[in-house]
Coordinates of C-alpha atoms and ligand atoms in Angstrom, one line a residue:
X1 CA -78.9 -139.5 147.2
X2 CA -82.2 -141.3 147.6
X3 CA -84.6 -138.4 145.7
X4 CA -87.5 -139.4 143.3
X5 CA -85.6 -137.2 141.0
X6 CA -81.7 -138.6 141.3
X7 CA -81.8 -140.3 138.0
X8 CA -82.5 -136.4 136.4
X9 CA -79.3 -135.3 138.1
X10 CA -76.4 -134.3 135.6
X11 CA -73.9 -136.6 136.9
X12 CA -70.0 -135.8 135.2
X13 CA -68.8 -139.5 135.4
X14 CA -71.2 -141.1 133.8
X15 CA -71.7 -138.4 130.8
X16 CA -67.7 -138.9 130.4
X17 CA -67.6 -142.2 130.3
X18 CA -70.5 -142.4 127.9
X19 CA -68.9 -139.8 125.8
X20 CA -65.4 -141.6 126.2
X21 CA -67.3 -144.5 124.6
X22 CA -68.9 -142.6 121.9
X23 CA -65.9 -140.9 121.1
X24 CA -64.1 -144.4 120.8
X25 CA -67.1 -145.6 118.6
X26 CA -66.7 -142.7 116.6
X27 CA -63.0 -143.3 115.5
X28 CA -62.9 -146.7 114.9
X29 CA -61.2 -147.0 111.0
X30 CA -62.6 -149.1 110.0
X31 CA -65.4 -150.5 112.0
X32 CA -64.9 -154.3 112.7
X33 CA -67.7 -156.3 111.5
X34 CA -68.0 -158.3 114.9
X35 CA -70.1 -161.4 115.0
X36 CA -73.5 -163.3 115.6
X37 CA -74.6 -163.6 118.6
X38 CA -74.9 -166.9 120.6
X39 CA -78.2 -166.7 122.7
X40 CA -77.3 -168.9 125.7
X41 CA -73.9 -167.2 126.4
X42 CA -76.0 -163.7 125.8
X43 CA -78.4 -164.6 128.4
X44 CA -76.2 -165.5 130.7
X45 CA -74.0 -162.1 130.7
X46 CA -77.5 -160.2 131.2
X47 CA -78.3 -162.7 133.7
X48 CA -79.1 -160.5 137.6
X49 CA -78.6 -157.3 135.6
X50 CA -82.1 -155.5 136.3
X51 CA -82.4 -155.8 139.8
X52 CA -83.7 -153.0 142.2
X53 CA -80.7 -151.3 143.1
X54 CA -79.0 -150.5 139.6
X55 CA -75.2 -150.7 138.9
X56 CA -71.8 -149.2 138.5
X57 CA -72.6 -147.3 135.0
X58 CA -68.7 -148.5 133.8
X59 CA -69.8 -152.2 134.6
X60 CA -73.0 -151.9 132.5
X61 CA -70.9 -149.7 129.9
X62 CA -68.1 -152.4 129.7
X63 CA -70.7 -155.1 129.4
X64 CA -72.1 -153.8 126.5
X65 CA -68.8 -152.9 125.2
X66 CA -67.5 -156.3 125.3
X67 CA -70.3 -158.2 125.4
X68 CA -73.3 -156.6 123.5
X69 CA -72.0 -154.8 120.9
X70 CA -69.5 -157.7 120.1
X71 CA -72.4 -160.0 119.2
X72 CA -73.9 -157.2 116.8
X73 CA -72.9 -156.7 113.2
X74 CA -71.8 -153.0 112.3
X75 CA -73.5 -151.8 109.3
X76 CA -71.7 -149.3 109.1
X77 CA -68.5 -151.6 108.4
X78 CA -67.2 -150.8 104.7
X79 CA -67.3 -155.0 104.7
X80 CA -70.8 -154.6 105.1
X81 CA -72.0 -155.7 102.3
X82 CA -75.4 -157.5 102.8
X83 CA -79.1 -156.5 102.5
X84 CA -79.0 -152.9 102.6
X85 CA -76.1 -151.3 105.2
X86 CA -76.2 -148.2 107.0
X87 CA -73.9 -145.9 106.8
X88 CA -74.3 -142.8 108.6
X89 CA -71.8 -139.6 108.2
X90 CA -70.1 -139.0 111.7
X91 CA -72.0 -135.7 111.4
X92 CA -75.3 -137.3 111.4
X93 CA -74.3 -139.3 114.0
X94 CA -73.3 -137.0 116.3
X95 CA -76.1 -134.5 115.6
X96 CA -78.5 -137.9 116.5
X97 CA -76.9 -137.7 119.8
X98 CA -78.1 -134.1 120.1
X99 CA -81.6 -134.7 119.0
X100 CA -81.8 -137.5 121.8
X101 CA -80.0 -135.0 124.2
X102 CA -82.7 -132.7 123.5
X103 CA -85.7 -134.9 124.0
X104 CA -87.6 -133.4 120.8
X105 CA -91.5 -133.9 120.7
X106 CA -91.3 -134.2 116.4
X107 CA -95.0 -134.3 116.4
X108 CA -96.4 -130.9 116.0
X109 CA -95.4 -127.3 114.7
X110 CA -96.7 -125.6 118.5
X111 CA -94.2 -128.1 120.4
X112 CA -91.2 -127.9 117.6
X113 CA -91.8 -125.6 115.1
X114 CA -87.5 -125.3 114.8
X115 CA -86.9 -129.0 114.3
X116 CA -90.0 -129.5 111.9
X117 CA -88.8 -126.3 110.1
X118 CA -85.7 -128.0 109.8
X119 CA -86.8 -131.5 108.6
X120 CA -89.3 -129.7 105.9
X121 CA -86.2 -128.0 104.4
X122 CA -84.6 -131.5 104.2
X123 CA -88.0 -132.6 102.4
X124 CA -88.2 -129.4 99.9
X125 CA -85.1 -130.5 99.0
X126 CA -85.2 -134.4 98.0
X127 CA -88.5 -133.2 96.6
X128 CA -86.8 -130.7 94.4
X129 CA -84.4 -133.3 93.2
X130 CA -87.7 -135.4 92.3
X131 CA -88.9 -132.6 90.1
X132 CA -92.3 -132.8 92.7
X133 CA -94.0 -129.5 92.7
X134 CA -93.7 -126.7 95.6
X135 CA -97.0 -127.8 97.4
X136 CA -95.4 -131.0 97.9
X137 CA -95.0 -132.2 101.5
X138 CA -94.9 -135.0 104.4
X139 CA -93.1 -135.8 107.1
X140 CA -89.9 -138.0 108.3
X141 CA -91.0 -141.5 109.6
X142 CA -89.5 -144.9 110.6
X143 CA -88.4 -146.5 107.8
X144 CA -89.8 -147.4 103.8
X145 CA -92.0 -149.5 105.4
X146 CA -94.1 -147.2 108.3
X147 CA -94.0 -144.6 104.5
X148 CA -95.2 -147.2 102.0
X149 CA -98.7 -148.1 104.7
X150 CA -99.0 -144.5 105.4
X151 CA -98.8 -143.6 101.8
X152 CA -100.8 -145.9 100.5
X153 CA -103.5 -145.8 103.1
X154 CA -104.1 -142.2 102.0
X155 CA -104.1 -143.8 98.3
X156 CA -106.9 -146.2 99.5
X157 CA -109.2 -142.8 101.3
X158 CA -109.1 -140.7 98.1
X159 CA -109.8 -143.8 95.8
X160 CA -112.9 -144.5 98.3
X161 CA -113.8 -141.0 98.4
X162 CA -113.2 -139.8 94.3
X163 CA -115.1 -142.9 93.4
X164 CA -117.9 -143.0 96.1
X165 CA -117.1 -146.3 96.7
X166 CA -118.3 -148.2 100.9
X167 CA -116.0 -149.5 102.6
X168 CA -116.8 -152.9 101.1
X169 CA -115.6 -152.7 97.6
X170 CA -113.1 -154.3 96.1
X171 CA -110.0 -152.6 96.1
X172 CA -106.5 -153.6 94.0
X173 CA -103.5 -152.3 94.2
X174 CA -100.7 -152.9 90.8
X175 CA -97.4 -153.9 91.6
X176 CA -95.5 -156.0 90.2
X177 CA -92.9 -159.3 91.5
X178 CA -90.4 -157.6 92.1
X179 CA -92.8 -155.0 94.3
X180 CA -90.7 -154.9 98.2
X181 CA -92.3 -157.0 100.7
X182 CA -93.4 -154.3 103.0
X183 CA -96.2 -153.1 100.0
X184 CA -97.2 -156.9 100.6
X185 CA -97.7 -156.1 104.2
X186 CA -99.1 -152.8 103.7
X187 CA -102.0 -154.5 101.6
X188 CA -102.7 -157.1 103.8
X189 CA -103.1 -154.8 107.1
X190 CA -105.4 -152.0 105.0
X191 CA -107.3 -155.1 103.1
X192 CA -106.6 -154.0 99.7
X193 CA -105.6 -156.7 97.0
X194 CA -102.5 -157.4 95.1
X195 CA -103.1 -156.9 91.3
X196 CA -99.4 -158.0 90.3
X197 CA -98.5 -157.5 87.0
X198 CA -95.5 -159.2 85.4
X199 CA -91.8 -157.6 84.7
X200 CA -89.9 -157.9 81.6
X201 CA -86.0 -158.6 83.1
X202 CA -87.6 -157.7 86.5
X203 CA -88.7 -154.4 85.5
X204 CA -92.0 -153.2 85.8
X205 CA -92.9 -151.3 82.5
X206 CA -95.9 -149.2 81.6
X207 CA -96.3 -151.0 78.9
X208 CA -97.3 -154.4 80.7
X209 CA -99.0 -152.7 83.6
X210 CA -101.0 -151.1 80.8
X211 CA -101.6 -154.4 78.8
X212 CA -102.8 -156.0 82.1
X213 CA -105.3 -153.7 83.4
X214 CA -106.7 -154.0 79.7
X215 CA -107.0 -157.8 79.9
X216 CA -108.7 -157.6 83.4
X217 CA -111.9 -158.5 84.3
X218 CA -112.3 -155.8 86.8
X219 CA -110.1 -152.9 86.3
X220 CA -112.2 -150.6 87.8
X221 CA -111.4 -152.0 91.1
X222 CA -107.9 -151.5 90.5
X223 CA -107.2 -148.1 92.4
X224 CA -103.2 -147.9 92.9
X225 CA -99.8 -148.9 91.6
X226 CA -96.7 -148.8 93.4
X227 CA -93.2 -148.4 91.0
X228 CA -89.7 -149.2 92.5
X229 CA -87.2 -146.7 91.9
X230 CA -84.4 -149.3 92.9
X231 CA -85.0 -152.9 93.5
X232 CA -83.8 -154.2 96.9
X233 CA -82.2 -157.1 95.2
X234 CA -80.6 -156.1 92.2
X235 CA -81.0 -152.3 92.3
X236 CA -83.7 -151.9 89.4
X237 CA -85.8 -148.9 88.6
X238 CA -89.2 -149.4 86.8
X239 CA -90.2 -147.4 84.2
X240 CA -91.0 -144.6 86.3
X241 CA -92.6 -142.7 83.2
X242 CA -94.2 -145.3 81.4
X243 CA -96.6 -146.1 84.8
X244 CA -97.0 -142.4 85.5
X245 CA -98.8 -141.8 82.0
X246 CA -100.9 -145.4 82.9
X247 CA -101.3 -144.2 86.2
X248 CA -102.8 -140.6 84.5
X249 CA -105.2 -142.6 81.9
X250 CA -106.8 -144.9 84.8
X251 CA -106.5 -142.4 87.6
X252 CA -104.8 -144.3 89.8
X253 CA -102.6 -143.1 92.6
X254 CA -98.9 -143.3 91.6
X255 CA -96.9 -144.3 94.8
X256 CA -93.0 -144.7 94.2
X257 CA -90.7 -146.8 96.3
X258 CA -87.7 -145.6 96.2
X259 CA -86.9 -146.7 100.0
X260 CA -83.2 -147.4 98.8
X261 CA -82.7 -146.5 95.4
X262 CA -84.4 -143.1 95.9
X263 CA -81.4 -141.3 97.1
X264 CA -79.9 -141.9 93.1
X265 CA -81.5 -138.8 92.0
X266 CA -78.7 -137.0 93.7
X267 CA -76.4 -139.1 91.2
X268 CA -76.1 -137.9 87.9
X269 CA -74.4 -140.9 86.4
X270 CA -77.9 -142.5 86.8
X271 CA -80.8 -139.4 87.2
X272 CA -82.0 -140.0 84.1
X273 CA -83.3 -143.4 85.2
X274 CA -86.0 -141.6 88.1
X275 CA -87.7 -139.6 84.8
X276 CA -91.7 -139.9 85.3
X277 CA -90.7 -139.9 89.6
X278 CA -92.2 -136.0 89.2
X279 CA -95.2 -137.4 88.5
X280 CA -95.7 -139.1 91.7
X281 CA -98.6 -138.9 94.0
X282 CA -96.2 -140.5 96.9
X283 CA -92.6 -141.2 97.1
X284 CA -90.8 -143.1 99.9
X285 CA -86.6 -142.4 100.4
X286 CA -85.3 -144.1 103.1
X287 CA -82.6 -141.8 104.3
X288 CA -81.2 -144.8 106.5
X289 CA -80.2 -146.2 103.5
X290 CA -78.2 -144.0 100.7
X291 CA -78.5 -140.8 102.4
X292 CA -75.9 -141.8 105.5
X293 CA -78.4 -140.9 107.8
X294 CA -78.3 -142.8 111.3
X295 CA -81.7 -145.5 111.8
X296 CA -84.6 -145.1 111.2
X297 CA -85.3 -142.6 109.1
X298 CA -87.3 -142.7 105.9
X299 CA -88.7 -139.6 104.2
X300 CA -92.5 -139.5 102.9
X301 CA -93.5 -137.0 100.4
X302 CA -96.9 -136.3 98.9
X303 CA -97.9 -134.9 95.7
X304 CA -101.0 -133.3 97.4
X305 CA -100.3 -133.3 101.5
X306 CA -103.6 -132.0 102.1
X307 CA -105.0 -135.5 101.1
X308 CA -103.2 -137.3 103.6
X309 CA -103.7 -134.9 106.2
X310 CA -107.6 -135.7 105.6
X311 CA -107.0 -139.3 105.7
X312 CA -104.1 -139.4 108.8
X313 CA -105.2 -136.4 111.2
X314 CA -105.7 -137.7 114.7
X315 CA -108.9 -136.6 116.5
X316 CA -108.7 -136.8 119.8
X317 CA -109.8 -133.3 122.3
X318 CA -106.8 -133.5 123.6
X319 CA -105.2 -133.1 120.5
X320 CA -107.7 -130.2 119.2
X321 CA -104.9 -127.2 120.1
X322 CA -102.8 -128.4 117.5
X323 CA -105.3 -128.1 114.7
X324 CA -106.6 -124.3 115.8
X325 CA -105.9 -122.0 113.3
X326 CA -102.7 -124.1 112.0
X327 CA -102.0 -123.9 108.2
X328 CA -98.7 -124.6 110.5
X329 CA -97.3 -128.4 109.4
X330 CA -98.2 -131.0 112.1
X331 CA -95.7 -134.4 110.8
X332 CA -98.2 -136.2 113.0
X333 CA -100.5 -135.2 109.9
X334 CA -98.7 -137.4 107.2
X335 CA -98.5 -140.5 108.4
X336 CA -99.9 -143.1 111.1
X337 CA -97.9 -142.0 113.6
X338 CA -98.7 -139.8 116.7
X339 CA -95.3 -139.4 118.9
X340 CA -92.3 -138.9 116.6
X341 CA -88.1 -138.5 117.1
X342 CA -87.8 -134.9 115.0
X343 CA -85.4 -138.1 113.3
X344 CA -84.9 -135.8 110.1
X345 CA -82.9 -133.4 111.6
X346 CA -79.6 -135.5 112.0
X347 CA -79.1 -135.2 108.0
X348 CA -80.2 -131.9 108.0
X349 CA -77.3 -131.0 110.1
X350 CA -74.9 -133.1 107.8
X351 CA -76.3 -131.9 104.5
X352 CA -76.2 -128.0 105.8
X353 CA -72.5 -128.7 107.2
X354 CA -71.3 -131.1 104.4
X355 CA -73.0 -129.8 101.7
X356 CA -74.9 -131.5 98.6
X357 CA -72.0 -132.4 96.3
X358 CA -70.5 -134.4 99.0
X359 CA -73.6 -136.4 98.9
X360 CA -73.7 -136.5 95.4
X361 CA -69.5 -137.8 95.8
X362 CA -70.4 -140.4 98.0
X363 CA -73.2 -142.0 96.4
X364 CA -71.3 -142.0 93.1
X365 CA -68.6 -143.9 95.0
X366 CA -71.5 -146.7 95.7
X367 CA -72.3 -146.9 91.6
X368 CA -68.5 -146.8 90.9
X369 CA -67.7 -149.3 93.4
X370 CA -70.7 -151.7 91.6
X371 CA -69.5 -150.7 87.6
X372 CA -65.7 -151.8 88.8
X373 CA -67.1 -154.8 90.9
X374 CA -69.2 -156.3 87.9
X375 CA -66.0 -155.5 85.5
X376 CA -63.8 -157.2 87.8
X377 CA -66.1 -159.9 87.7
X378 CA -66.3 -160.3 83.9
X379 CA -62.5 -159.7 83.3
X380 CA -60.5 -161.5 86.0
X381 CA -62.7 -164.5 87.7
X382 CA -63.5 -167.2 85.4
X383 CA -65.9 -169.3 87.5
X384 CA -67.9 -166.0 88.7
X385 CA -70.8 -165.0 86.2
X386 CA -72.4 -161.4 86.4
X387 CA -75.9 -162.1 86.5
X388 CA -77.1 -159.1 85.2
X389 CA -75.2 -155.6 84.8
X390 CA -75.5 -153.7 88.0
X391 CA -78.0 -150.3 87.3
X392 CA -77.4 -149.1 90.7
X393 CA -75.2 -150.1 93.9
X394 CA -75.9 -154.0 93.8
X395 CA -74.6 -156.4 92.1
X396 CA -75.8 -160.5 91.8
X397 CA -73.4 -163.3 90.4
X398 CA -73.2 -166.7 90.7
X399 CA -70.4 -169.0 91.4
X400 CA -70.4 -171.3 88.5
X401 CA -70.8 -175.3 90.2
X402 CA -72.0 -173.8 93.5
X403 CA -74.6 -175.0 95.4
X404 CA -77.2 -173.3 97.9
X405 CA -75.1 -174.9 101.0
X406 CA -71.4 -173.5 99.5
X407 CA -72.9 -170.1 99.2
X408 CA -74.0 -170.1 102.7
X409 CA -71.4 -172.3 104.1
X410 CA -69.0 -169.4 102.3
X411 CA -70.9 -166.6 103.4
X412 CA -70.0 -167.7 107.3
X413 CA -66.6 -168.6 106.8
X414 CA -66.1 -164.6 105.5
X415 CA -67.8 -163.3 108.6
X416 CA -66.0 -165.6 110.9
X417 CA -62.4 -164.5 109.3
X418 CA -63.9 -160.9 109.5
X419 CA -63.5 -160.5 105.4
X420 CA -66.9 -159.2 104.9
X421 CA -70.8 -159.6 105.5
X422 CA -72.7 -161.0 102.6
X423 CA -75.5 -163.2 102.6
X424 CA -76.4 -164.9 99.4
X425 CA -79.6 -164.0 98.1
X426 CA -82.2 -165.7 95.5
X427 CA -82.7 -164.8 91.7
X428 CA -85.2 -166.6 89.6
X429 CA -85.2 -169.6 92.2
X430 CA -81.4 -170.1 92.4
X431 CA -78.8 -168.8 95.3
X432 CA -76.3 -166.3 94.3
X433 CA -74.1 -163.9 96.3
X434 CA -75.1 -160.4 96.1
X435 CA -73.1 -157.3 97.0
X436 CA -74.8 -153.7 98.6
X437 CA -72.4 -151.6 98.0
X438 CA -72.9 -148.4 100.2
X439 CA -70.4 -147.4 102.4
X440 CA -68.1 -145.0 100.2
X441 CA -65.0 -146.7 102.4
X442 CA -65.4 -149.9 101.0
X443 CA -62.2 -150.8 98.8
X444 CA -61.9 -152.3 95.5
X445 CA -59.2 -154.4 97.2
X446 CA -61.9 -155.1 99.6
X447 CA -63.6 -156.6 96.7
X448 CA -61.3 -158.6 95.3
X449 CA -60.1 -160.2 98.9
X450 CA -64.2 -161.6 98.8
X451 CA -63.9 -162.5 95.4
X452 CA -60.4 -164.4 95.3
X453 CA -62.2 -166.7 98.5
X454 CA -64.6 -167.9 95.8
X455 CA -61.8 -169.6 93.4
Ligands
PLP1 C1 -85.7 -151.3 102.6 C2 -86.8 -151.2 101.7 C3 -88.1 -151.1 102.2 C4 -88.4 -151.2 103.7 O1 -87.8 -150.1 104.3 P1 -87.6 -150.1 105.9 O2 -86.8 -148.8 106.1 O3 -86.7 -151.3 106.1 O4 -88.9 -150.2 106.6 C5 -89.2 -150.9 101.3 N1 -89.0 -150.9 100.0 C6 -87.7 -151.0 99.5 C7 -87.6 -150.9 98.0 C8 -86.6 -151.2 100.3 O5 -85.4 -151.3 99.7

């Protein structure tokens, strides 16, 4: 078959071997951590591969299988216990499959008005759980960091516009050290500067953010401040309600990041920590994160969505027959994007089949696995020191006598045996180890097999 169109062709043995694989994928309990990859060795397996005339599909499939996905670290593995991991439900995951099976154009309500109706619900829902009012709205996007620009771009345009300020002015932006690099980013690429503010025990109060806007010289210039509901390093929420009443008295916007912590206001063992998140003009979950959604997938909400749909509305003619007449929801609206995966709709299916206790089960499981880690910690290891008592999923400790090169010579030696994944991280200019706890199939005796290679 030498057609333009012989690539579009169902063809049986290929979808079965894919779905063979995927199947295989699917069951694996648990997921093996696998390993770095070596680049040389890497290069060489791919070496010839894209040439003109293509390949047995099993050969390609088998060298990925053994090869590719070997020298690629599951985040999904319950000894996954670095950064942030991933965890998705096998229903998210399979209903991803569907949504790339079903090439989805996520942009706009005339080309997927079921899939945007959908990933809305999803929205209504974690906005609900925020205490945001009905008119609150956004769209899914890539990750925390594609919603932090996009949110605080729109935080930038109203500032500009309420205050009549040119596009010269000085503009600031509170946050304070503790604030996730990506805000960092953000503010560079949309040329707004960093007012940071300091944190009492790493937590950003309304108090200090308050006490420094008084001492500046230029608070008028000051237009923003971004809270963390959940520190990416030790899982700490700022005093959501404090900065929402500073926020109110100096009308600034009130962006919260809650990229992974945000999914704790399905918890109730720790709700009461988001209070003041209602008062949000923005608010970033990353569902990739707590919410067991599959990569990448990060929800934006807005206070007020017709602000950002002033500021992030594409004109282009061509684009003109999405705007006619549409009090319709265009996602392209909400953020910088144009082209989107309708990526919301693989935990919509999970949370319509699963339900939202299950949710609220597995995210406890995270908490519980941290209050029994740090416990464990205290009681039963006398040369490990809790560094400060876990408030979410992570937990940060130090071996006592260890060095920066035993944490990381350590942290190998557990990937290579296959114990675990987890990198040390840095507090207050030292290395410590550092446990995400995610995965609601991690173990307690999981735990303690890390822990006891640290005596
Ligand atoms: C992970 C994270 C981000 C970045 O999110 P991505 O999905 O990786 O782009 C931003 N803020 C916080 C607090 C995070 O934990």
């Amino acid at each position: 078959m030498t057609t333009p169109d012989r690539m579009h062709q169902y063809d049986a043995r290929t979808v079965d071997l894919v779905f063979d694989y995927m199947r295989e994928r699917l069951q694996y309990n648990p997921v093996p951590l696998d390993h770095p990859g070596d680049g040389e060795h890497l290069r060489g397996v791919l070496e010839g591969l894209l040439n003109e005339r293509g390949n047995d599909p099993a050969d390609v499939l088998k060298l990925y299988d053994h090869e590719l996905s070997r020298a690629v670290i599951s985040a999904d593995s319950p000894r996954y216990l670095s950064f942030i991991p991933c965890a998705p439900t096998k229903t998210a995951l399979l209903f991803d499959m569907v949504v790339s099976c079903a090439s989805l154009q996520g942009i706009s309500w005339l080309e997927a008005a079921g899939a945007i109706a959908a990933e809305n619900q999803v929205l209504r829902l974690i906005a609900d759980r925020a205490g945001l009012p009905e008119t609150a709205g956004g769209c899914f996007v890539s990750g925390g960091s594609a919603g932090n620009l996009s949110a605080l771009v729109v935080a930038r345009d109203t500032a500009r516009h309420r205050r009549g300020l040119d596009g010269r002015a000085r503009l600031r932006v509170a946050v304070s050290d503790q604030t996730h690099s990506s805000v960092t980013n953000t503010l560079n690429i949309i040329g707004v500067e960093k007012f940071v503010v300091p944190t009492t025990d790493h937590r950003l109060t309304g108090e200090a953010l308050r006490a420094a806007i008084e001492a500046d010289g230029d608070p008028g210039s000051i237009i923003a401040v971004v809270g963390t509901a959940g520190t990416t390093n030790a899982g700490i929420v700022d005093d959501l309600a404090g900065i929402a009443q500073v926020a109110h008295d100096y009308d600034l916007w009130f962006h919260v990041d809650g990229a992974y912590g945000g999914a704790g206001l399905f918890a109730p063992s720790v709700r009461a920590k988001y209070d003041g998140i209602e008062h949000a003009d923005s608010f970033v979950v990353d569902p990739h994160k707590w919410l067991f959604a599959p990569f990448d997938c990060a929800a934006l909400i807005y206070r007020q969505p017709a602000l950002a749909r002033a500021v992030h509305t594409q004109d282009a003619s061509y684009l003109d027959v999405l705007h006619i007449g549409s009090d319709e929801w265009n996602p392209t609206d909400y953020a910088y994007h144009l082209t989107r995966r309708a990526r919301g709709l693989p935990l919509w299916f999970s949370l319509a089949v699963h339900g939202t206790q299950a949710y609220t089960d597995a995210i406890e499981a995270g908490l519980t696995l941290a209050r029994d880690t740090a416990a464990l910690i205290r009681d039963e290891y006398e040369d490990l020191e809790l560094i400060r008592e876990p408030e979410l999923s992570s937990v940060v400790f130090r071996r006592k006598g260890w060095a920066q090169k035993d944490y990381y010579d350590w942290s190998q030696r557990l990937l290579a045996e296959q114990i675990g994944f987890v990198t040390p991280t840095g507090w207050e200019g030292e290395v410590v180890a550092r446990f995400a706890f995610l995965h609601p199939g991690t173990t307690m005796a999981m735990v303690r097999e890390i822990l006891d290679t640290m005596r």
